[in-house]
CSV table of C-alpha atoms and ligand atoms in Angstrom, one decimal:
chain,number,residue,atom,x,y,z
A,20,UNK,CA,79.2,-65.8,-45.2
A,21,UNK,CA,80.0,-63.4,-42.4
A,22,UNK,CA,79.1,-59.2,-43.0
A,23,UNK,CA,81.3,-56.9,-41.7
A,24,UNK,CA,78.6,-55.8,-38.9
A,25,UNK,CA,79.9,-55.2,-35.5
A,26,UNK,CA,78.8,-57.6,-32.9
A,27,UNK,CA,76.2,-57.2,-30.0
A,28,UNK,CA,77.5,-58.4,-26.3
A,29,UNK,CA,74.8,-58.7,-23.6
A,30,UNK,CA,77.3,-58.6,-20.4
A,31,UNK,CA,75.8,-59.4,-17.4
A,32,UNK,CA,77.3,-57.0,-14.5
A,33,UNK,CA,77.6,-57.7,-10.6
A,34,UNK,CA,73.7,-57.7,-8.3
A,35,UNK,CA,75.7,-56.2,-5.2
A,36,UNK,CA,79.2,-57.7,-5.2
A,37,UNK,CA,81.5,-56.2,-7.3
A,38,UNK,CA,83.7,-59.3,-7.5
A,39,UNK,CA,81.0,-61.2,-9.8
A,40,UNK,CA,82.1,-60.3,-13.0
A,41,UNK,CA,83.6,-62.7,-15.5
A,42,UNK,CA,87.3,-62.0,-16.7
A,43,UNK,CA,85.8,-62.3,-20.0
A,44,UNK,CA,83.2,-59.4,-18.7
A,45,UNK,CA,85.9,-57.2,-18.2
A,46,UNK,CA,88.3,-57.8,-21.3
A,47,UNK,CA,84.3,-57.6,-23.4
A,48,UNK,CA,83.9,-54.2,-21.4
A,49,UNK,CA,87.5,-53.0,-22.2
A,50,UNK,CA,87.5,-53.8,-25.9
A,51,UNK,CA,84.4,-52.9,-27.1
A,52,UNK,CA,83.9,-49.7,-29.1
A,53,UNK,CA,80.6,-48.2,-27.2
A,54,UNK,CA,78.8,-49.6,-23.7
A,55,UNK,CA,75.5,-48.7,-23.9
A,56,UNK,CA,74.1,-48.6,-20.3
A,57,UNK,CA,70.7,-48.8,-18.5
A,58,UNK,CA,72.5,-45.6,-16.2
A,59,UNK,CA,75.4,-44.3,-17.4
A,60,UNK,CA,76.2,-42.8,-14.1
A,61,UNK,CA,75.8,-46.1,-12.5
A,62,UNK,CA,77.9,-48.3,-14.9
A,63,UNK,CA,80.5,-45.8,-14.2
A,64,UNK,CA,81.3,-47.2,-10.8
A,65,UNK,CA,81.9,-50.8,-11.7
A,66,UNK,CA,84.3,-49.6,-15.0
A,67,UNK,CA,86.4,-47.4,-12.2
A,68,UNK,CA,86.7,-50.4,-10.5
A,69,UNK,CA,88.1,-52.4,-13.3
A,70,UNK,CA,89.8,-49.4,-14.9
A,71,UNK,CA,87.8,-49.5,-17.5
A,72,UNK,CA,87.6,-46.2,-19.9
A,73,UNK,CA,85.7,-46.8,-23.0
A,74,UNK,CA,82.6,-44.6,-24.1
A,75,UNK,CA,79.4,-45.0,-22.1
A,76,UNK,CA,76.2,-43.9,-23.7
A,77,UNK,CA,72.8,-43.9,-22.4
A,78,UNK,CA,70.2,-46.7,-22.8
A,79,UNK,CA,66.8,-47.0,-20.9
A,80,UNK,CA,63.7,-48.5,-21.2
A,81,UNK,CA,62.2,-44.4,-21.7
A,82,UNK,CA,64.5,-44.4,-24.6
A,83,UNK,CA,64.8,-48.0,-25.8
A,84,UNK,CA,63.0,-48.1,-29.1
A,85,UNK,CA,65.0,-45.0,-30.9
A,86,UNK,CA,68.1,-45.8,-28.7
A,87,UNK,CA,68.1,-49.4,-30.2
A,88,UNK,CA,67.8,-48.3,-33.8
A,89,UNK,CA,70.7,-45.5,-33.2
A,90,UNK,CA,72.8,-48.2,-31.9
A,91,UNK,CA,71.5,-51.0,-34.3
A,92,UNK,CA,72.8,-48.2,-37.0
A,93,UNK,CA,76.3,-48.1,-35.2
A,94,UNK,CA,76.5,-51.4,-35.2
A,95,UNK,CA,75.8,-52.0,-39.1
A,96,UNK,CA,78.8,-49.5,-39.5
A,97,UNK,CA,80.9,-51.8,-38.1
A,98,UNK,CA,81.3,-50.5,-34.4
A,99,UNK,CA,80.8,-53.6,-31.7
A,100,UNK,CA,78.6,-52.4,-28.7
A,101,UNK,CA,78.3,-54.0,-24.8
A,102,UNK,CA,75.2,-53.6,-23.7
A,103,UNK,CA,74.8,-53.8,-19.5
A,104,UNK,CA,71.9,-52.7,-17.3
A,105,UNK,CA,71.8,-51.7,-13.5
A,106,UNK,CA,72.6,-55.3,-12.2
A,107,UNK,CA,72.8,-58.5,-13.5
A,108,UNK,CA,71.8,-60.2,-16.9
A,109,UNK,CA,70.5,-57.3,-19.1
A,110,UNK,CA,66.9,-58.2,-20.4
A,111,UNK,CA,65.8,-60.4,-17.3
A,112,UNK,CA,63.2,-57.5,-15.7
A,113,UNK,CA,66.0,-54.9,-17.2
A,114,UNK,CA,65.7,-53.3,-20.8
A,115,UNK,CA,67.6,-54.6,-24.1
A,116,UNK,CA,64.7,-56.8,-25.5
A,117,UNK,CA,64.2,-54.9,-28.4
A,118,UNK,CA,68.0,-54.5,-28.8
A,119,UNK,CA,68.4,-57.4,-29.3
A,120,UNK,CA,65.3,-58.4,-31.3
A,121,UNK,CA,66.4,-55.8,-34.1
A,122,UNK,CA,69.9,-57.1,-34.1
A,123,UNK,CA,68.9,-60.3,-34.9
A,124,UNK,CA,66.6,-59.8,-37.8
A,125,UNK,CA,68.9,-57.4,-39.1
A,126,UNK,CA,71.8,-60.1,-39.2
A,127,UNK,CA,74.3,-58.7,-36.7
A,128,UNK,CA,75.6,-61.1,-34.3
A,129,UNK,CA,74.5,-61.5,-30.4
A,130,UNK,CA,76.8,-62.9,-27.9
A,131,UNK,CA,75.9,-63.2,-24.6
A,132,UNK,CA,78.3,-62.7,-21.9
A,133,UNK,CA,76.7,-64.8,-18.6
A,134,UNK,CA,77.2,-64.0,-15.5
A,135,UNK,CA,75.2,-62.9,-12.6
A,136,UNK,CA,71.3,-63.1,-12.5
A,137,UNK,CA,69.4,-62.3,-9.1
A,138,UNK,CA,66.7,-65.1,-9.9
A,139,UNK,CA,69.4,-67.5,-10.7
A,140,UNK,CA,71.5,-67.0,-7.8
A,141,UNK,CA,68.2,-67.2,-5.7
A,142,UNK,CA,67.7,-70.5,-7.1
A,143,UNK,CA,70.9,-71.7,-6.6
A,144,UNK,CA,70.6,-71.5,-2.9
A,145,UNK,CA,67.0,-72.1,-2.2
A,146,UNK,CA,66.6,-75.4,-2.0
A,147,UNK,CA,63.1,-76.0,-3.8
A,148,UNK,CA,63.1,-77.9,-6.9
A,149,UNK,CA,64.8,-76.5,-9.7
A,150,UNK,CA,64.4,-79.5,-12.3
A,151,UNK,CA,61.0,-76.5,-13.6
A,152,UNK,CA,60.7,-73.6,-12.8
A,153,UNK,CA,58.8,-70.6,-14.5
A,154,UNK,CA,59.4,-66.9,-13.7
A,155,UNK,CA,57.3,-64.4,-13.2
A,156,UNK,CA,59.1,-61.2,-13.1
A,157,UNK,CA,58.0,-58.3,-11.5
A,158,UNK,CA,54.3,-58.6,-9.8
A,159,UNK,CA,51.1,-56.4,-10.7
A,160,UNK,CA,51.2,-53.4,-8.5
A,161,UNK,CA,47.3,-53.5,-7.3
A,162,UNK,CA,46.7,-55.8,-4.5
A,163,UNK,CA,43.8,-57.1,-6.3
A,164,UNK,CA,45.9,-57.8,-9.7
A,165,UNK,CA,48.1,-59.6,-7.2
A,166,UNK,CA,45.5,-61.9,-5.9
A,167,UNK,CA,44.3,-62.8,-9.1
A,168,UNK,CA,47.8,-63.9,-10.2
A,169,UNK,CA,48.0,-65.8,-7.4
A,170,UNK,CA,44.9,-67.8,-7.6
A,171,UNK,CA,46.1,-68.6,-11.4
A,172,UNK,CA,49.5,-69.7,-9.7
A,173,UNK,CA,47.1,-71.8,-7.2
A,174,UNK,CA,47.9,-75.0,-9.3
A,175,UNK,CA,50.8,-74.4,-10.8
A,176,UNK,CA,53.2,-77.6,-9.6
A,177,UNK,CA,56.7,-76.5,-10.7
A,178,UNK,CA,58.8,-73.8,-8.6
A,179,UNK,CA,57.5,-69.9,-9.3
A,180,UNK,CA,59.8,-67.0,-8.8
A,181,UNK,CA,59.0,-63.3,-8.7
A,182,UNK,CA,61.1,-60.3,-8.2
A,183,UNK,CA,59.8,-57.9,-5.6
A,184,UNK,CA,60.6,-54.8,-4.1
A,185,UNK,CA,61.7,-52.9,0.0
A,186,UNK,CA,58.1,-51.0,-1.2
A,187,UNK,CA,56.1,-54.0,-2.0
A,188,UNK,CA,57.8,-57.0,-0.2
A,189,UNK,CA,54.9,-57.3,2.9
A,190,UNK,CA,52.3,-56.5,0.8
A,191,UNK,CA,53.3,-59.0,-1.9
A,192,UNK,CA,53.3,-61.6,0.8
A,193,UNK,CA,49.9,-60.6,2.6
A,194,UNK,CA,48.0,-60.8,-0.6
A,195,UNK,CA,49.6,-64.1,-1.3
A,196,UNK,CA,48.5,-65.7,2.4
A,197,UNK,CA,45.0,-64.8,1.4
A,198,UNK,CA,45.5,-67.3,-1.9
A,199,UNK,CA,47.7,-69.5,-1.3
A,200,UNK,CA,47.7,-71.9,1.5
A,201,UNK,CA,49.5,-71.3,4.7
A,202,UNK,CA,52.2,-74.4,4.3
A,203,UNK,CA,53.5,-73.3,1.1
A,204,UNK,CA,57.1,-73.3,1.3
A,205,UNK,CA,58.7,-70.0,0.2
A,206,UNK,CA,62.3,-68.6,-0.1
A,207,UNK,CA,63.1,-65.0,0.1
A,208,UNK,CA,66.1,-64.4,-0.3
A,209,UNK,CA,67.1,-60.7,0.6
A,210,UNK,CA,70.6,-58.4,-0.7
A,211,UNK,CA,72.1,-61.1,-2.7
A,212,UNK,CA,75.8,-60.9,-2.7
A,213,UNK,CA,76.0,-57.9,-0.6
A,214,UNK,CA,76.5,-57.0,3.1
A,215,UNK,CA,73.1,-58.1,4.9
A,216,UNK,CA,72.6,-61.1,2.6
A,217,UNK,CA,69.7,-63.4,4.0
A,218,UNK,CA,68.2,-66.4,2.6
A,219,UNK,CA,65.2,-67.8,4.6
A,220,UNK,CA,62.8,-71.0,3.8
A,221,UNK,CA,59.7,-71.7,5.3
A,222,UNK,CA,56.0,-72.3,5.2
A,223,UNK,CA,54.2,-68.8,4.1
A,224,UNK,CA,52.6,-68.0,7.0
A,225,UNK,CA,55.8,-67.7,9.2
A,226,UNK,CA,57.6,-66.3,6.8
A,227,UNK,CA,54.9,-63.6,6.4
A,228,UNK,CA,54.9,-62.8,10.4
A,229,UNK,CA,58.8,-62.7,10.3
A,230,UNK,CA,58.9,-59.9,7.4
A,231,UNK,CA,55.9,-58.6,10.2
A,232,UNK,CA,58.2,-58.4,13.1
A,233,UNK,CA,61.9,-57.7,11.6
A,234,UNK,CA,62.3,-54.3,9.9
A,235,UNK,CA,65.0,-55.3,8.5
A,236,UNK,CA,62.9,-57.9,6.4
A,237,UNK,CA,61.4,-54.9,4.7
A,238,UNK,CA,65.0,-53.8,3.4
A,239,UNK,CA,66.7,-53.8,-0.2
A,240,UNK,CA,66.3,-56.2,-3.1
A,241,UNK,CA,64.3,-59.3,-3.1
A,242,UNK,CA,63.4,-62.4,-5.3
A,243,UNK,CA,60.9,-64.7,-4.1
A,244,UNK,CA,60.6,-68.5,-4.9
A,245,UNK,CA,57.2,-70.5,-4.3
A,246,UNK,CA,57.5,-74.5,-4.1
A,247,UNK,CA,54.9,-75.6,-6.8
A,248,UNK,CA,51.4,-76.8,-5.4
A,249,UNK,CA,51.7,-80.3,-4.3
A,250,UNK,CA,49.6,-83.1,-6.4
A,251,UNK,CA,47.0,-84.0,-3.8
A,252,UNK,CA,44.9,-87.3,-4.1
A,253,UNK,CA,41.8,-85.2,-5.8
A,254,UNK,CA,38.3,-86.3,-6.1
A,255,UNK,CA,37.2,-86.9,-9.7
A,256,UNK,CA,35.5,-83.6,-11.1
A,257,UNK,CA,36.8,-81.3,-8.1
A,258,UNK,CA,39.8,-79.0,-9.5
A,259,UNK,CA,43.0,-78.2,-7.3
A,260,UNK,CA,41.5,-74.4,-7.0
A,261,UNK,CA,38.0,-75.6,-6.1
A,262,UNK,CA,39.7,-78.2,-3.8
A,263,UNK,CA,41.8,-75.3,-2.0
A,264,UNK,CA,39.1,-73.0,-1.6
A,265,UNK,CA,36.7,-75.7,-0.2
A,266,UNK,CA,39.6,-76.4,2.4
A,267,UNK,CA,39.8,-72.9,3.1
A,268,UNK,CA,35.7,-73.0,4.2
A,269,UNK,CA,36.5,-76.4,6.2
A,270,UNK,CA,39.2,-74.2,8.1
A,271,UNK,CA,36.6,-71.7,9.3
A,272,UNK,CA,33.1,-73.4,9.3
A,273,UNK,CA,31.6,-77.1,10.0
A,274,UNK,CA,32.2,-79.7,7.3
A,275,UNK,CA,28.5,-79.5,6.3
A,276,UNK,CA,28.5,-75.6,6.3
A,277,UNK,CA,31.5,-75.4,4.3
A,278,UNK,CA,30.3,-78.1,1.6
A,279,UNK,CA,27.1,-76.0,1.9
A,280,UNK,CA,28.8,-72.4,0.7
A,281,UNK,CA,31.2,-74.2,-1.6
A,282,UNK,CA,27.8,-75.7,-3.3
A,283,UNK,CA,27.0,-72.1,-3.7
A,284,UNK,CA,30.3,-70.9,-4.5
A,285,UNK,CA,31.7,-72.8,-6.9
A,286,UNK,CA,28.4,-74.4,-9.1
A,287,UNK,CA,29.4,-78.1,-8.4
A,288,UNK,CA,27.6,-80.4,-6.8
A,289,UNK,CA,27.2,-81.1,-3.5
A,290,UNK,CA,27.3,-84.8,-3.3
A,291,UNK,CA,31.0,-84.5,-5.0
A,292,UNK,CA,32.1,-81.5,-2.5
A,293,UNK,CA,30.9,-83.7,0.1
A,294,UNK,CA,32.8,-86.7,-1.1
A,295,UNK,CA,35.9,-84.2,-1.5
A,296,UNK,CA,35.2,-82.7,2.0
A,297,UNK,CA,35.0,-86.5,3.8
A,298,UNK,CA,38.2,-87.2,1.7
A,299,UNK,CA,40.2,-84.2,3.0
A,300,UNK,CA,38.8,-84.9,6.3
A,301,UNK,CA,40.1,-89.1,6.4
A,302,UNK,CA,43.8,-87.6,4.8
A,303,UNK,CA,44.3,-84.3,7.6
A,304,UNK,CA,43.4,-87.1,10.0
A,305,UNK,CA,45.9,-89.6,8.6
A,306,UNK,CA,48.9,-86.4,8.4
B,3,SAM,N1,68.7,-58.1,-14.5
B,3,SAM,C1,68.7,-58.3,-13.1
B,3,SAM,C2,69.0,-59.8,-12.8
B,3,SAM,O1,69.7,-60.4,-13.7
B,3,SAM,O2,68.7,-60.4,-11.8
B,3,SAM,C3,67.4,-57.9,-12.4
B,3,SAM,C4,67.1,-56.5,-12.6
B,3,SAM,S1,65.5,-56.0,-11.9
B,3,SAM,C5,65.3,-54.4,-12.5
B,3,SAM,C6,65.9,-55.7,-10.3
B,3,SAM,C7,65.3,-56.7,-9.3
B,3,SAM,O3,66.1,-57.9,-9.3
B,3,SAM,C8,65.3,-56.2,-7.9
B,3,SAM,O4,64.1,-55.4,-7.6
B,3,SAM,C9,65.2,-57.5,-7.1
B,3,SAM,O5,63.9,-58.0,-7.1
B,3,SAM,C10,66.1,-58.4,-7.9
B,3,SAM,N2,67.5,-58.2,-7.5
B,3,SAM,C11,68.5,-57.6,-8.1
B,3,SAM,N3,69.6,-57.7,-7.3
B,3,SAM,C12,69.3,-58.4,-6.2
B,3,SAM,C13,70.0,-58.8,-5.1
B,3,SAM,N4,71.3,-58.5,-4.9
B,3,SAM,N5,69.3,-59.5,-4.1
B,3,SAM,C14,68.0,-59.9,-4.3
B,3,SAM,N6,67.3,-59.5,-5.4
B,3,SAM,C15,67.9,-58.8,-6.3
């Protein structure tokens, strides 16, 4: 039996060009009886555009929690409400979670509107395996936090995708060098949709020295995608992490130092690091 509650759309908005809106976007945006927006100012450019002029009210993650319950009360009258963030699908990094969480329980109706996503359209063109992925959303601001997320993402084997941003981008990526190794393939891919779009693949280490060198690099919105960590032939007992980081030692240092401070390191034993070590040594030879 339906109730006579008004219905909650989650309409995804442009990430840069204003063409990406659905037709069903707009007619959603038109007829609605409220928008509530992540920044009212903001959504105001894009319903000019499409000469929209409904009522826009204010809806941000500083207000979320009594915001939802104003609008969940709006809704229960009867009223239907858009809800749209800055850019893109509301909810993905953007607020509307518990929007849409009350809305639910309390029986009202959600209907999403799709349309564009940064992480999506990232995919789309990146050319790493998309059968798996996870994302990750925005990273831990302390370089150290970073690292540690890293080293759990060290033998992860689907596709990972983060969102980053102009503040954060090199830093992001030189914390992620000193984890992960060099040859992981990476995609950033830089002002989706918009002017100075750039999508670039390649191992990590060259794509950390060209965000290095071109200043532009350093510029506007990002989302990063990481190929997942490639199954290696692994010694019994030696884990992908402990594996990596003994490489790491065979990079700088002899064979028998490196099995030496990964003995140390790690608490295994160092007839099964050595075994590893000779192993890694026969397959970079064979490469
Ligand atoms: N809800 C949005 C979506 O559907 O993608 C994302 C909102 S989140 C607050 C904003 C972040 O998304 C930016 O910092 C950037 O990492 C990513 N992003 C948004 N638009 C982008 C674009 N045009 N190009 C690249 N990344 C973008």
């Amino acid at each position: 039996m339906s109730n006579q509650y008004g219905k909650l759309y989650v309409v995804a908005t442009p990430i840069g060009n204003l063409a990406d809106i659905s037709f069903r976007a707009v007619e959603t945006l038109k007829q609605v009886d409220l928008i509530a927006a992540e920044d009212t100012r903001h959504v105001k450019s894009l319903l000019q555009h499409y000469g929209i002029s409904n009522k826009v009210v204010s809806f941000h993650q500083h207000n979320e929690d009594k915001a939802a319950d104003s609008l969940l009360e709006k809704l229960r009258s009867g009223l239907s409400v858009a809800l749209v963030s800055d850019a893109g699908t509301p909810l993905l990094s953007d607020p509307g979670m518990p929007l849409v969480c009350k809305a639910k329980e309390s029986g009202v109706t959600v209907v999403p509107i799709p349309g564009a996503c940064a992480l999506i359209a990232a995919l789309s063109a990146a050319g790493l395996p998309v059968t798996k992925f996870s994302f990750e959303g925005f990273l831990p601001r302390t370089s150290s936090a970073r690292k540690a997320f890293f080293t759990e993402k060290l033998t992860s084997q689907t596709t990972w995708i983060f969102y980053e941003s102009s503040h954060r981008i090199l830093s992001a990526l030189q914390d992620m060098a000193v984890v992960l190794p060099a040859e992981t393939e990476i995609v950033i891919a830089r002002e989706l949709t918009k002017l100075y779009e750039t999508i670039i693949k390649m191992p990590l280490s060259q794509a950390l020295e060209r965000v290095v060198q071109d200043d532009n690099m350093r510029k506007g919105e990002f989302v990063v995608i990481v190929d997942g960590a490639k199954k290696v032939a692994q010694v019994d007992g030696l884990s992908a992490e402990q594996e990596h980081i003994l490489k790491v030692l065979m990079r700088e240092c002899s064979t028998k130092t490196a099995v030496v401070l990964a003995t140390e390191i790690l608490g295994v034993k160092k007839k099964l690091l050595y075994q590893a070590a000779l192993a890694l040594e026969k397959s970079t030879g064979e490469a």
